[in-house]
Amino acid sequence: MDIVGFLKSQFICHLLICYIFIVSGLIINFIQLFTLILWPINKQLFRRINCRLAYCISSQMVMLLEWWSGTDCTLYTDPESYHKYGKENAIVILNHNFEIDFLCGWNFCERFGVLGSSKVLAKKELSYMPIIGWMWYFLEIVFCKRKWEEDRKTVVQKLLNLRDYPENFWFLIHCEGTRFTEQKHQISMQVAEAKGLPKLKYHLLPRTKGFAVTVQCLRNVVSAVYDSTLNFRNNENPTLLGVLNGKKYHADLRIPLEDVPEDEQECSTWLHKLYHEKDAFQEEYYRTGTYPAVPTVPPRRPWTLLNWLFWALLLLYPLFKLLINMINSGSSLTLASFAFVIIIASVGVRWMIGVTEINKGSTYGNNDNKQKRK
């Protein structure tokens, strides 16, 4: 292992990266709080400022993938459509098979300049999470409880609020609702059989209601729907811990342009057909290791690295100065307190990484099985 690779695998480096992310994130959240005074005065200025502040947080995660890990990202798409990416509002349908699929989605948002304004349909619990959850609140992210009877009115209202959004945005949506596991896939296919829907080998049955409402509410704002299918070469199983250790992956993403019908039932049928096609493309990828489209590598931009370096220079100096003063004091209590903080930080870092792990994912998707047993 070379010296750079060795340093990337060291836990002290992981702690410093997480320290920069947490402290800078909380500072940005605090600044975002003060931007609320702009909402009744100039809503569009509030939105533009928060897009930039959100970028300062999310770009640090993308920096890990692009610069720290050095992961290669290849896009397979229609060359005629390529020039539109980032210049129009779009709904992006993502498959949900990998622990870092959200990070790869953010990576392509960054490559096309829409990372700061990107939107998601996220579970309500995430809105209470410091840093990213609070950042999303100020970005007017659409949160839901995953109970459609309770969610419909709230989701529709929040989607309609995005109609006058001043920045180009991609609305990222995982139509499967939860990350793929073998147990959830088995349950999902039981539901598909009961409803007479085509079975899928590599995806869960898509949840159509949220997608249909999203399309209806944003139809006059969004120019297109991008069907995004993510895979990793050589049967790689990427993890956030692997990225933090500096492991390099090779991601392939397929994005064609799609047209969606307006009627809710037709939209639902269209989505099921789309996932059947996605399954076929997944089968082809596992067989050949490539997609049937022109491969393109969108240029990597320097802003994620420059943003991280800015926060690193700003925050590491006072940390090292404090550490030196503590060592010079010679106080056993001070050193013991510092060791305690390190332990707490270690636990916190491991918890943050654990949130992304597939085997610790949500139980959403098992509800259908429970209902069938009643």
Short mmCIF file of the C-alpha atoms (twelve columns), coordinates in Angstrom:
data_MODEL
# 
_entry.id   MODEL 
# 
loop_
_atom_site.group_PDB 
_atom_site.id 
_atom_site.type_symbol 
_atom_site.label_atom_id 
_atom_site.label_alt_id 
_atom_site.label_comp_id 
_atom_site.label_asym_id 
_atom_site.label_seq_id 
_atom_site.Cartn_x 
_atom_site.Cartn_y 
_atom_site.Cartn_z 
_atom_site.pdbx_PDB_model_num 
ATOM 1   C CA . MET A 1   0.000   0.000   0.000   1 
ATOM 2   C CA . ASP A 2   1.374   3.455   -0.907  1 
ATOM 3   C CA . ILE A 3   1.728   6.189   1.726   1 
ATOM 4   C CA . VAL A 4   -1.346  8.092   0.518   1 
ATOM 5   C CA . GLY A 5   -3.475  4.959   0.608   1 
ATOM 6   C CA . PHE A 6   -2.168  4.157   4.089   1 
ATOM 7   C CA . LEU A 7   -3.061  7.638   5.383   1 
ATOM 8   C CA . LYS A 8   -6.558  7.399   3.891   1 
ATOM 9   C CA . SER A 9   -7.201  4.213   5.848   1 
ATOM 10  C CA . GLN A 10  -6.183  5.713   9.199   1 
ATOM 11  C CA . PHE A 11  -8.933  6.393   11.718  1 
ATOM 12  C CA . ILE A 12  -7.415  9.727   12.793  1 
ATOM 13  C CA . CYS A 13  -7.931  11.001  9.229   1 
ATOM 14  C CA . HIS A 14  -11.544 9.827   9.338   1 
ATOM 15  C CA . LEU A 15  -12.037 11.686  12.609  1 
ATOM 16  C CA . LEU A 16  -10.633 14.903  11.173  1 
ATOM 17  C CA . ILE A 17  -12.869 14.636  8.084   1 
ATOM 18  C CA . CYS A 18  -15.924 14.046  10.263  1 
ATOM 19  C CA . TYR A 19  -14.900 16.890  12.598  1 
ATOM 20  C CA . ILE A 20  -14.762 19.299  9.652   1 
ATOM 21  C CA . PHE A 21  -18.109 18.045  8.314   1 
ATOM 22  C CA . ILE A 22  -19.929 18.197  11.666  1 
ATOM 23  C CA . VAL A 23  -18.598 21.563  12.850  1 
ATOM 24  C CA . SER A 24  -18.959 23.276  9.469   1 
ATOM 25  C CA . GLY A 25  -22.413 21.721  9.059   1 
ATOM 26  C CA . LEU A 26  -23.620 23.065  12.393  1 
ATOM 27  C CA . ILE A 27  -22.184 26.511  11.583  1 
ATOM 28  C CA . ILE A 28  -24.048 26.500  8.260   1 
ATOM 29  C CA . ASN A 29  -27.260 25.300  9.925   1 
ATOM 30  C CA . PHE A 30  -26.926 28.222  12.350  1 
ATOM 31  C CA . ILE A 31  -26.498 30.667  9.471   1 
ATOM 32  C CA . GLN A 32  -29.505 29.123  7.718   1 
ATOM 33  C CA . LEU A 33  -31.585 29.833  10.793  1 
ATOM 34  C CA . PHE A 34  -30.958 33.551  10.377  1 
ATOM 35  C CA . THR A 35  -31.950 33.454  6.719   1 
ATOM 36  C CA . LEU A 36  -35.544 32.845  7.830   1 
ATOM 37  C CA . ILE A 37  -35.961 36.602  8.264   1 
ATOM 38  C CA . LEU A 38  -35.623 36.887  4.476   1 
ATOM 39  C CA . TRP A 39  -38.577 34.593  3.714   1 
ATOM 40  C CA . PRO A 40  -41.363 37.200  4.200   1 
ATOM 41  C CA . ILE A 41  -39.220 39.941  2.617   1 
ATOM 42  C CA . ASN A 42  -37.672 38.221  -0.418  1 
ATOM 43  C CA . LYS A 43  -38.470 34.518  -0.747  1 
ATOM 44  C CA . GLN A 44  -36.364 34.033  -3.870  1 
ATOM 45  C CA . LEU A 45  -33.279 35.550  -2.236  1 
ATOM 46  C CA . PHE A 46  -33.819 33.218  0.741   1 
ATOM 47  C CA . ARG A 47  -33.876 30.273  -1.670  1 
ATOM 48  C CA . ARG A 48  -30.777 31.327  -3.597  1 
ATOM 49  C CA . ILE A 49  -28.765 31.853  -0.403  1 
ATOM 50  C CA . ASN A 50  -29.825 28.491  0.999   1 
ATOM 51  C CA . CYS A 51  -28.868 26.725  -2.239  1 
ATOM 52  C CA . ARG A 52  -25.312 28.001  -1.741  1 
ATOM 53  C CA . LEU A 53  -25.268 27.176  1.969   1 
ATOM 54  C CA . ALA A 54  -26.595 23.673  1.281   1 
ATOM 55  C CA . TYR A 55  -23.881 23.194  -1.318  1 
ATOM 56  C CA . CYS A 56  -21.255 23.876  1.370   1 
ATOM 57  C CA . ILE A 57  -22.567 20.816  3.247   1 
ATOM 58  C CA . SER A 58  -23.499 18.310  0.532   1 
ATOM 59  C CA . SER A 59  -20.369 19.027  -1.531  1 
ATOM 60  C CA . GLN A 60  -18.224 17.740  1.342   1 
ATOM 61  C CA . MET A 61  -19.832 14.316  0.926   1 
ATOM 62  C CA . VAL A 62  -19.297 14.465  -2.837  1 
ATOM 63  C CA . MET A 63  -15.652 15.469  -2.239  1 
ATOM 64  C CA . LEU A 64  -15.132 12.162  -0.427  1 
ATOM 65  C CA . LEU A 65  -16.331 10.222  -3.454  1 
ATOM 66  C CA . GLU A 66  -14.642 12.331  -6.137  1 
ATOM 67  C CA . TRP A 67  -11.334 13.416  -4.611  1 
ATOM 68  C CA . TRP A 68  -10.690 11.281  -1.508  1 
ATOM 69  C CA . SER A 69  -11.873 7.964   -2.925  1 
ATOM 70  C CA . GLY A 70  -11.210 8.910   -6.559  1 
ATOM 71  C CA . THR A 71  -14.224 6.915   -7.720  1 
ATOM 72  C CA . ASP A 72  -14.705 6.918   -11.498 1 
ATOM 73  C CA . CYS A 73  -18.206 7.800   -12.701 1 
ATOM 74  C CA . THR A 74  -19.210 7.029   -16.285 1 
ATOM 75  C CA . LEU A 75  -22.517 8.171   -17.748 1 
ATOM 76  C CA . TYR A 76  -24.272 6.249   -20.523 1 
ATOM 77  C CA . THR A 77  -26.756 8.466   -22.282 1 
ATOM 78  C CA . ASP A 78  -28.018 9.901   -25.546 1 
ATOM 79  C CA . PRO A 79  -25.451 12.487  -26.777 1 
ATOM 80  C CA . GLU A 80  -28.294 14.685  -28.043 1 
ATOM 81  C CA . SER A 81  -29.754 14.901  -24.537 1 
ATOM 82  C CA . TYR A 82  -26.426 15.405  -22.732 1 
ATOM 83  C CA . HIS A 83  -26.307 19.168  -23.292 1 
ATOM 84  C CA . LYS A 84  -29.677 19.573  -21.527 1 
ATOM 85  C CA . TYR A 85  -28.507 18.117  -18.209 1 
ATOM 86  C CA . GLY A 86  -28.275 20.803  -15.546 1 
ATOM 87  C CA . LYS A 87  -30.017 23.358  -17.776 1 
ATOM 88  C CA . GLU A 88  -33.555 22.160  -17.105 1 
ATOM 89  C CA . ASN A 89  -35.617 20.987  -14.159 1 
ATOM 90  C CA . ALA A 90  -35.977 17.213  -14.092 1 
ATOM 91  C CA . ILE A 91  -37.334 14.317  -12.046 1 
ATOM 92  C CA . VAL A 92  -34.636 11.643  -11.669 1 
ATOM 93  C CA . ILE A 93  -35.758 8.072   -10.923 1 
ATOM 94  C CA . LEU A 94  -32.986 6.244   -9.050  1 
ATOM 95  C CA . ASN A 95  -32.636 2.546   -8.311  1 
ATOM 96  C CA . HIS A 96  -32.002 1.801   -4.643  1 
ATOM 97  C CA . ASN A 97  -29.567 -1.123  -4.516  1 
ATOM 98  C CA . PHE A 98  -26.353 0.235   -2.994  1 
ATOM 99  C CA . GLU A 99  -25.294 1.876   0.256   1 
ATOM 100 C CA . ILE A 100 -23.858 4.902   -1.541  1 
ATOM 101 C CA . ASP A 101 -26.418 5.269   -4.344  1 
ATOM 102 C CA . PHE A 102 -27.551 8.580   -2.784  1 
ATOM 103 C CA . LEU A 103 -23.935 9.787   -2.910  1 
ATOM 104 C CA . CYS A 104 -23.598 8.849   -6.583  1 
ATOM 105 C CA . GLY A 105 -26.839 10.718  -7.282  1 
ATOM 106 C CA . TRP A 106 -25.363 13.790  -5.589  1 
ATOM 107 C CA . ASN A 107 -22.156 13.303  -7.568  1 
ATOM 108 C CA . PHE A 108 -23.955 13.594  -10.883 1 
ATOM 109 C CA . CYS A 109 -25.940 16.563  -9.574  1 
ATOM 110 C CA . GLU A 110 -22.583 18.208  -8.852  1 
ATOM 111 C CA . ARG A 111 -21.178 17.374  -12.295 1 
ATOM 112 C CA . PHE A 112 -24.102 19.240  -13.891 1 
ATOM 113 C CA . GLY A 113 -24.228 22.133  -11.405 1 
ATOM 114 C CA . VAL A 114 -27.493 21.374  -9.577  1 
ATOM 115 C CA . LEU A 115 -26.186 19.896  -6.322  1 
ATOM 116 C CA . GLY A 116 -27.065 22.862  -4.105  1 
ATOM 117 C CA . SER A 117 -30.651 22.994  -5.374  1 
ATOM 118 C CA . SER A 118 -31.290 19.238  -5.698  1 
ATOM 119 C CA . LYS A 119 -34.486 17.931  -4.089  1 
ATOM 120 C CA . VAL A 120 -35.575 14.563  -2.712  1 
ATOM 121 C CA . LEU A 121 -38.671 12.869  -1.381  1 
ATOM 122 C CA . ALA A 122 -37.461 11.854  2.098   1 
ATOM 123 C CA . LYS A 123 -38.913 10.227  5.186   1 
ATOM 124 C CA . LYS A 124 -40.062 12.627  7.904   1 
ATOM 125 C CA . GLU A 125 -37.592 11.316  10.501  1 
ATOM 126 C CA . LEU A 126 -34.665 12.730  8.502   1 
ATOM 127 C CA . SER A 127 -35.918 16.293  8.997   1 
ATOM 128 C CA . TYR A 128 -34.913 16.061  12.682  1 
ATOM 129 C CA . MET A 129 -31.345 14.958  11.911  1 
ATOM 130 C CA . PRO A 130 -28.782 17.751  12.459  1 
ATOM 131 C CA . ILE A 131 -26.781 19.030  9.499   1 
ATOM 132 C CA . ILE A 132 -28.259 17.194  6.477   1 
ATOM 133 C CA . GLY A 133 -31.835 16.973  7.795   1 
ATOM 134 C CA . TRP A 134 -31.850 20.620  8.890   1 
ATOM 135 C CA . MET A 135 -30.178 21.629  5.620   1 
ATOM 136 C CA . TRP A 136 -33.002 19.897  3.736   1 
ATOM 137 C CA . TYR A 137 -35.603 21.777  5.773   1 
ATOM 138 C CA . PHE A 138 -34.254 25.097  4.480   1 
ATOM 139 C CA . LEU A 139 -34.115 23.668  0.939   1 
ATOM 140 C CA . GLU A 140 -37.875 22.980  1.122   1 
ATOM 141 C CA . ILE A 141 -37.350 19.248  0.755   1 
ATOM 142 C CA . VAL A 142 -40.552 17.173  0.573   1 
ATOM 143 C CA . PHE A 143 -40.806 15.016  3.708   1 
ATOM 144 C CA . CYS A 144 -43.362 12.242  4.128   1 
ATOM 145 C CA . LYS A 145 -44.446 9.768   6.834   1 
ATOM 146 C CA . ARG A 146 -44.898 6.936   4.299   1 
ATOM 147 C CA . LYS A 147 -48.606 6.804   5.121   1 
ATOM 148 C CA . TRP A 148 -50.277 8.062   1.976   1 
ATOM 149 C CA . GLU A 149 -53.557 9.025   3.643   1 
ATOM 150 C CA . GLU A 150 -51.633 11.410  5.916   1 
ATOM 151 C CA . ASP A 151 -48.996 12.433  3.374   1 
ATOM 152 C CA . ARG A 152 -51.015 13.321  0.300   1 
ATOM 153 C CA . LYS A 153 -52.120 16.837  1.285   1 
ATOM 154 C CA . THR A 154 -48.719 17.812  2.721   1 
ATOM 155 C CA . VAL A 155 -46.735 16.369  -0.184  1 
ATOM 156 C CA . VAL A 156 -48.943 18.073  -2.785  1 
ATOM 157 C CA . GLN A 157 -48.602 21.448  -1.060  1 
ATOM 158 C CA . LYS A 158 -44.816 21.219  -0.791  1 
ATOM 159 C CA . LEU A 159 -44.497 20.148  -4.416  1 
ATOM 160 C CA . LEU A 160 -46.684 23.027  -5.573  1 
ATOM 161 C CA . ASN A 161 -44.445 25.423  -3.606  1 
ATOM 162 C CA . LEU A 162 -41.543 24.418  -5.888  1 
ATOM 163 C CA . ARG A 163 -43.270 25.718  -9.007  1 
ATOM 164 C CA . ASP A 164 -41.650 29.137  -8.706  1 
ATOM 165 C CA . TYR A 165 -38.231 27.900  -7.545  1 
ATOM 166 C CA . PRO A 166 -35.567 30.284  -8.941  1 
ATOM 167 C CA . GLU A 167 -32.805 27.683  -9.520  1 
ATOM 168 C CA . ASN A 168 -32.680 24.709  -11.880 1 
ATOM 169 C CA . PHE A 169 -33.135 21.553  -9.814  1 
ATOM 170 C CA . TRP A 170 -33.210 17.783  -10.086 1 
ATOM 171 C CA . PHE A 171 -35.874 16.061  -7.986  1 
ATOM 172 C CA . LEU A 172 -34.324 12.722  -6.968  1 
ATOM 173 C CA . ILE A 173 -36.809 9.980   -6.173  1 
ATOM 174 C CA . HIS A 174 -36.436 6.318   -5.163  1 
ATOM 175 C CA . CYS A 175 -39.745 4.887   -6.360  1 
ATOM 176 C CA . GLU A 176 -39.080 1.576   -4.604  1 
ATOM 177 C CA . GLY A 177 -39.397 3.432   -1.302  1 
ATOM 178 C CA . THR A 178 -36.658 1.472   0.446   1 
ATOM 179 C CA . ARG A 179 -33.289 -0.084  -0.312  1 
ATOM 180 C CA . PHE A 180 -33.196 -3.501  -2.001  1 
ATOM 181 C CA . THR A 181 -32.641 -6.591  0.157   1 
ATOM 182 C CA . GLU A 182 -33.442 -10.223 -0.638  1 
ATOM 183 C CA . GLN A 183 -36.114 -10.352 2.078   1 
ATOM 184 C CA . LYS A 184 -37.847 -7.211  0.821   1 
ATOM 185 C CA . HIS A 185 -37.570 -8.437  -2.764  1 
ATOM 186 C CA . GLN A 186 -39.291 -11.715 -1.904  1 
ATOM 187 C CA . ILE A 187 -42.141 -9.859  -0.188  1 
ATOM 188 C CA . SER A 188 -42.391 -7.363  -3.029  1 
ATOM 189 C CA . MET A 189 -42.709 -10.101 -5.637  1 
ATOM 190 C CA . GLN A 190 -45.483 -11.738 -3.608  1 
ATOM 191 C CA . VAL A 191 -47.360 -8.460  -3.868  1 
ATOM 192 C CA . ALA A 192 -46.627 -8.284  -7.611  1 
ATOM 193 C CA . GLU A 193 -48.024 -11.778 -8.101  1 
ATOM 194 C CA . ALA A 194 -51.144 -10.958 -6.094  1 
ATOM 195 C CA . LYS A 195 -51.752 -7.820  -8.190  1 
ATOM 196 C CA . GLY A 196 -50.955 -9.439  -11.515 1 
ATOM 197 C CA . LEU A 197 -47.942 -7.191  -12.126 1 
ATOM 198 C CA . PRO A 198 -44.744 -8.273  -13.926 1 
ATOM 199 C CA . LYS A 199 -42.148 -9.707  -11.566 1 
ATOM 200 C CA . LEU A 200 -38.737 -8.080  -11.243 1 
ATOM 201 C CA . LYS A 201 -35.387 -9.780  -10.599 1 
ATOM 202 C CA . TYR A 202 -33.259 -6.842  -9.488  1 
ATOM 203 C CA . HIS A 203 -35.727 -4.243  -8.213  1 
ATOM 204 C CA . LEU A 204 -38.563 -3.928  -5.748  1 
ATOM 205 C CA . LEU A 205 -42.063 -3.134  -6.948  1 
ATOM 206 C CA . PRO A 206 -42.226 0.660   -7.445  1 
ATOM 207 C CA . ARG A 207 -44.578 2.730   -5.301  1 
ATOM 208 C CA . THR A 208 -46.604 4.652   -7.858  1 
ATOM 209 C CA . LYS A 209 -48.718 7.138   -5.882  1 
ATOM 210 C CA . GLY A 210 -45.917 9.447   -4.765  1 
ATOM 211 C CA . PHE A 211 -44.369 9.416   -8.223  1 
ATOM 212 C CA . ALA A 212 -47.681 10.153  -9.971  1 
ATOM 213 C CA . VAL A 213 -48.417 13.095  -7.668  1 
ATOM 214 C CA . THR A 214 -44.872 14.439  -8.121  1 
ATOM 215 C CA . VAL A 215 -45.271 14.360  -11.904 1 
ATOM 216 C CA . GLN A 216 -48.714 15.985  -11.759 1 
ATOM 217 C CA . CYS A 217 -47.628 18.802  -9.429  1 
ATOM 218 C CA . LEU A 218 -44.380 19.581  -11.264 1 
ATOM 219 C CA . ARG A 219 -45.576 18.941  -14.827 1 
ATOM 220 C CA . ASN A 220 -45.402 22.602  -15.892 1 
ATOM 221 C CA . VAL A 221 -42.064 23.112  -14.110 1 
ATOM 222 C CA . VAL A 222 -40.132 19.941  -14.906 1 
ATOM 223 C CA . SER A 223 -39.007 19.476  -18.513 1 
ATOM 224 C CA . ALA A 224 -38.264 15.759  -18.390 1 
ATOM 225 C CA . VAL A 225 -37.981 12.573  -16.358 1 
ATOM 226 C CA . TYR A 226 -34.558 10.905  -16.305 1 
ATOM 227 C CA . ASP A 227 -34.549 7.165   -15.668 1 
ATOM 228 C CA . SER A 228 -31.272 6.581   -13.835 1 
ATOM 229 C CA . THR A 229 -29.915 3.052   -13.316 1 
ATOM 230 C CA . LEU A 230 -26.733 2.804   -11.256 1 
ATOM 231 C CA . ASN A 231 -24.319 -0.139  -11.220 1 
ATOM 232 C CA . PHE A 232 -20.736 -0.807  -10.147 1 
ATOM 233 C CA . ARG A 233 -18.214 -2.744  -12.170 1 
ATOM 234 C CA . ASN A 234 -16.657 -6.078  -11.242 1 
ATOM 235 C CA . ASN A 235 -19.512 -6.892  -8.840  1 
ATOM 236 C CA . GLU A 236 -18.229 -4.226  -6.456  1 
ATOM 237 C CA . ASN A 237 -20.286 -3.710  -3.309  1 
ATOM 238 C CA . PRO A 238 -19.501 -0.068  -2.415  1 
ATOM 239 C CA . THR A 239 -19.973 1.249   1.118   1 
ATOM 240 C CA . LEU A 240 -19.568 4.631   2.755   1 
ATOM 241 C CA . LEU A 241 -16.894 3.105   5.002   1 
ATOM 242 C CA . GLY A 242 -15.042 1.999   1.864   1 
ATOM 243 C CA . VAL A 243 -15.218 5.536   0.469   1 
ATOM 244 C CA . LEU A 244 -13.954 6.937   3.781   1 
ATOM 245 C CA . ASN A 245 -11.052 4.476   3.614   1 
ATOM 246 C CA . GLY A 246 -10.213 5.888   0.189   1 
ATOM 247 C CA . LYS A 247 -11.299 2.818   -1.784  1 
ATOM 248 C CA . LYS A 248 -11.811 3.570   -5.463  1 
ATOM 249 C CA . TYR A 249 -14.967 2.314   -7.181  1 
ATOM 250 C CA . HIS A 250 -16.173 2.415   -10.795 1 
ATOM 251 C CA . ALA A 251 -19.763 3.625   -11.153 1 
ATOM 252 C CA . ASP A 252 -21.821 3.379   -14.345 1 
ATOM 253 C CA . LEU A 253 -25.025 5.363   -14.699 1 
ATOM 254 C CA . ARG A 254 -27.574 5.181   -17.495 1 
ATOM 255 C CA . ILE A 255 -29.867 8.211   -18.035 1 
ATOM 256 C CA . PRO A 256 -32.262 8.371   -21.002 1 
ATOM 257 C CA . LEU A 257 -34.971 10.983  -21.440 1 
ATOM 258 C CA . GLU A 258 -38.541 9.798   -20.833 1 
ATOM 259 C CA . ASP A 259 -42.063 11.092  -21.434 1 
ATOM 260 C CA . VAL A 260 -44.676 10.416  -18.762 1 
ATOM 261 C CA . PRO A 261 -48.478 10.314  -19.298 1 
ATOM 262 C CA . GLU A 262 -50.634 12.732  -17.307 1 
ATOM 263 C CA . ASP A 263 -53.395 10.378  -16.098 1 
ATOM 264 C CA . GLU A 264 -52.607 8.844   -12.678 1 
ATOM 265 C CA . GLN A 265 -53.535 5.294   -13.712 1 
ATOM 266 C CA . GLU A 266 -51.617 5.577   -16.973 1 
ATOM 267 C CA . CYS A 267 -48.684 7.046   -15.036 1 
ATOM 268 C CA . SER A 268 -48.774 4.046   -12.680 1 
ATOM 269 C CA . THR A 269 -48.795 1.633   -15.632 1 
ATOM 270 C CA . TRP A 270 -45.937 3.557   -17.242 1 
ATOM 271 C CA . LEU A 271 -43.832 3.308   -14.066 1 
ATOM 272 C CA . HIS A 272 -44.354 -0.463  -13.746 1 
ATOM 273 C CA . LYS A 273 -43.354 -0.849  -17.407 1 
ATOM 274 C CA . LEU A 274 -40.300 1.333   -16.820 1 
ATOM 275 C CA . TYR A 275 -39.133 -0.860  -13.928 1 
ATOM 276 C CA . HIS A 276 -39.604 -3.942  -16.089 1 
ATOM 277 C CA . GLU A 277 -37.287 -2.282  -18.645 1 
ATOM 278 C CA . LYS A 278 -34.843 -1.297  -15.890 1 
ATOM 279 C CA . ASP A 279 -34.723 -4.938  -14.854 1 
ATOM 280 C CA . ALA A 280 -33.841 -5.939  -18.413 1 
ATOM 281 C CA . PHE A 281 -31.055 -3.358  -18.520 1 
ATOM 282 C CA . GLN A 282 -29.784 -4.645  -15.171 1 
ATOM 283 C CA . GLU A 283 -29.732 -8.172  -16.581 1 
ATOM 284 C CA . GLU A 284 -27.815 -6.944  -19.625 1 
ATOM 285 C CA . TYR A 285 -25.332 -5.080  -17.428 1 
ATOM 286 C CA . TYR A 286 -24.612 -8.143  -15.298 1 
ATOM 287 C CA . ARG A 287 -24.081 -10.153 -18.488 1 
ATOM 288 C CA . THR A 288 -21.907 -7.706  -20.464 1 
ATOM 289 C CA . GLY A 289 -20.646 -5.199  -17.869 1 
ATOM 290 C CA . THR A 290 -21.865 -2.217  -19.870 1 
ATOM 291 C CA . TYR A 291 -24.966 -0.315  -20.978 1 
ATOM 292 C CA . PRO A 292 -26.200 -0.011  -24.601 1 
ATOM 293 C CA . ALA A 293 -25.475 3.702   -24.931 1 
ATOM 294 C CA . VAL A 294 -22.608 6.097   -25.540 1 
ATOM 295 C CA . PRO A 295 -20.279 6.305   -22.483 1 
ATOM 296 C CA . THR A 296 -19.384 9.800   -21.313 1 
ATOM 297 C CA . VAL A 297 -17.417 10.981  -18.290 1 
ATOM 298 C CA . PRO A 298 -18.817 14.355  -17.150 1 
ATOM 299 C CA . PRO A 299 -15.922 16.635  -16.178 1 
ATOM 300 C CA . ARG A 300 -15.080 16.824  -12.492 1 
ATOM 301 C CA . ARG A 301 -15.382 20.359  -11.115 1 
ATOM 302 C CA . PRO A 302 -12.935 21.758  -8.502  1 
ATOM 303 C CA . TRP A 303 -15.540 23.409  -6.257  1 
ATOM 304 C CA . THR A 304 -16.160 20.446  -3.937  1 
ATOM 305 C CA . LEU A 305 -12.446 20.212  -3.134  1 
ATOM 306 C CA . LEU A 306 -12.015 23.980  -2.755  1 
ATOM 307 C CA . ASN A 307 -15.021 24.172  -0.430  1 
ATOM 308 C CA . TRP A 308 -13.602 21.368  1.750   1 
ATOM 309 C CA . LEU A 309 -10.136 22.946  1.847   1 
ATOM 310 C CA . PHE A 310 -11.676 26.248  2.953   1 
ATOM 311 C CA . TRP A 311 -13.440 24.628  5.913   1 
ATOM 312 C CA . ALA A 312 -10.386 22.496  6.729   1 
ATOM 313 C CA . LEU A 313 -8.116  25.557  6.938   1 
ATOM 314 C CA . LEU A 314 -10.713 27.436  8.962   1 
ATOM 315 C CA . LEU A 315 -11.425 24.692  11.511  1 
ATOM 316 C CA . LEU A 316 -8.251  22.622  11.888  1 
ATOM 317 C CA . TYR A 317 -6.037  25.462  13.151  1 
ATOM 318 C CA . PRO A 318 -8.088  26.138  16.318  1 
ATOM 319 C CA . LEU A 319 -8.386  22.385  16.899  1 
ATOM 320 C CA . PHE A 320 -4.630  21.795  16.772  1 
ATOM 321 C CA . LYS A 321 -3.992  24.909  18.861  1 
ATOM 322 C CA . LEU A 322 -6.401  23.626  21.512  1 
ATOM 323 C CA . LEU A 323 -4.767  20.190  21.438  1 
ATOM 324 C CA . ILE A 324 -1.272  21.655  21.907  1 
ATOM 325 C CA . ASN A 325 -2.458  23.785  24.830  1 
ATOM 326 C CA . MET A 326 -4.053  20.742  26.458  1 
ATOM 327 C CA . ILE A 327 -0.857  18.697  26.121  1 
ATOM 328 C CA . ASN A 328 1.266   21.567  27.477  1 
ATOM 329 C CA . SER A 329 -1.014  21.932  30.494  1 
ATOM 330 C CA . GLY A 330 -0.047  18.459  31.683  1 
ATOM 331 C CA . SER A 331 -3.378  18.116  33.476  1 
ATOM 332 C CA . SER A 332 -4.525  14.503  33.808  1 
ATOM 333 C CA . LEU A 333 -8.155  15.616  33.957  1 
ATOM 334 C CA . THR A 334 -7.781  17.657  30.760  1 
ATOM 335 C CA . LEU A 335 -6.150  14.769  28.886  1 
ATOM 336 C CA . ALA A 336 -8.744  12.324  30.179  1 
ATOM 337 C CA . SER A 337 -11.513 14.679  29.003  1 
ATOM 338 C CA . PHE A 338 -9.905  14.878  25.574  1 
ATOM 339 C CA . ALA A 339 -9.683  11.073  25.377  1 
ATOM 340 C CA . PHE A 340 -13.365 10.870  26.345  1 
ATOM 341 C CA . VAL A 341 -14.283 13.293  23.555  1 
ATOM 342 C CA . ILE A 342 -12.301 11.166  21.068  1 
ATOM 343 C CA . ILE A 343 -14.213 8.058   22.157  1 
ATOM 344 C CA . ILE A 344 -17.555 9.839   21.810  1 
ATOM 345 C CA . ALA A 345 -16.518 11.145  18.398  1 
ATOM 346 C CA . SER A 346 -15.510 7.628   17.328  1 
ATOM 347 C CA . VAL A 347 -18.902 6.277   18.314  1 
ATOM 348 C CA . GLY A 348 -20.601 9.163   16.504  1 
ATOM 349 C CA . VAL A 349 -18.613 8.555   13.309  1 
ATOM 350 C CA . ARG A 350 -19.469 4.847   13.355  1 
ATOM 351 C CA . TRP A 351 -23.155 5.657   13.926  1 
ATOM 352 C CA . MET A 352 -23.230 8.067   10.968  1 
ATOM 353 C CA . ILE A 353 -21.660 5.436   8.720   1 
ATOM 354 C CA . GLY A 354 -24.031 2.774   10.053  1 
ATOM 355 C CA . VAL A 355 -27.066 4.785   8.916   1 
ATOM 356 C CA . THR A 356 -26.151 3.983   5.293   1 
ATOM 357 C CA . GLU A 357 -25.547 0.251   5.768   1 
ATOM 358 C CA . ILE A 358 -28.009 -2.012  3.986   1 
ATOM 359 C CA . ASN A 359 -28.313 -4.491  6.849   1 
ATOM 360 C CA . LYS A 360 -29.370 -1.622  9.103   1 
ATOM 361 C CA . GLY A 361 -31.881 -0.159  6.688   1 
ATOM 362 C CA . SER A 362 -35.500 0.616   7.421   1 
ATOM 363 C CA . THR A 363 -38.194 -2.033  7.765   1 
ATOM 364 C CA . TYR A 364 -40.290 -0.173  5.227   1 
ATOM 365 C CA . GLY A 365 -41.251 -2.678  2.562   1 
ATOM 366 C CA . ASN A 366 -42.047 -5.406  5.049   1 
ATOM 367 C CA . ASN A 367 -45.445 -3.838  5.799   1 
ATOM 368 C CA . ASP A 368 -47.102 -5.531  2.848   1 
ATOM 369 C CA . ASN A 369 -46.183 -8.908  4.254   1 
ATOM 370 C CA . LYS A 370 -47.572 -7.989  7.653   1 
ATOM 371 C CA . GLN A 371 -50.838 -6.868  6.073   1 
ATOM 372 C CA . LYS A 372 -51.141 -10.127 4.146   1 
ATOM 373 C CA . ARG A 373 -50.849 -12.121 7.381   1 
ATOM 374 C CA . LYS A 374 -53.679 -10.253 9.079   1 
# 
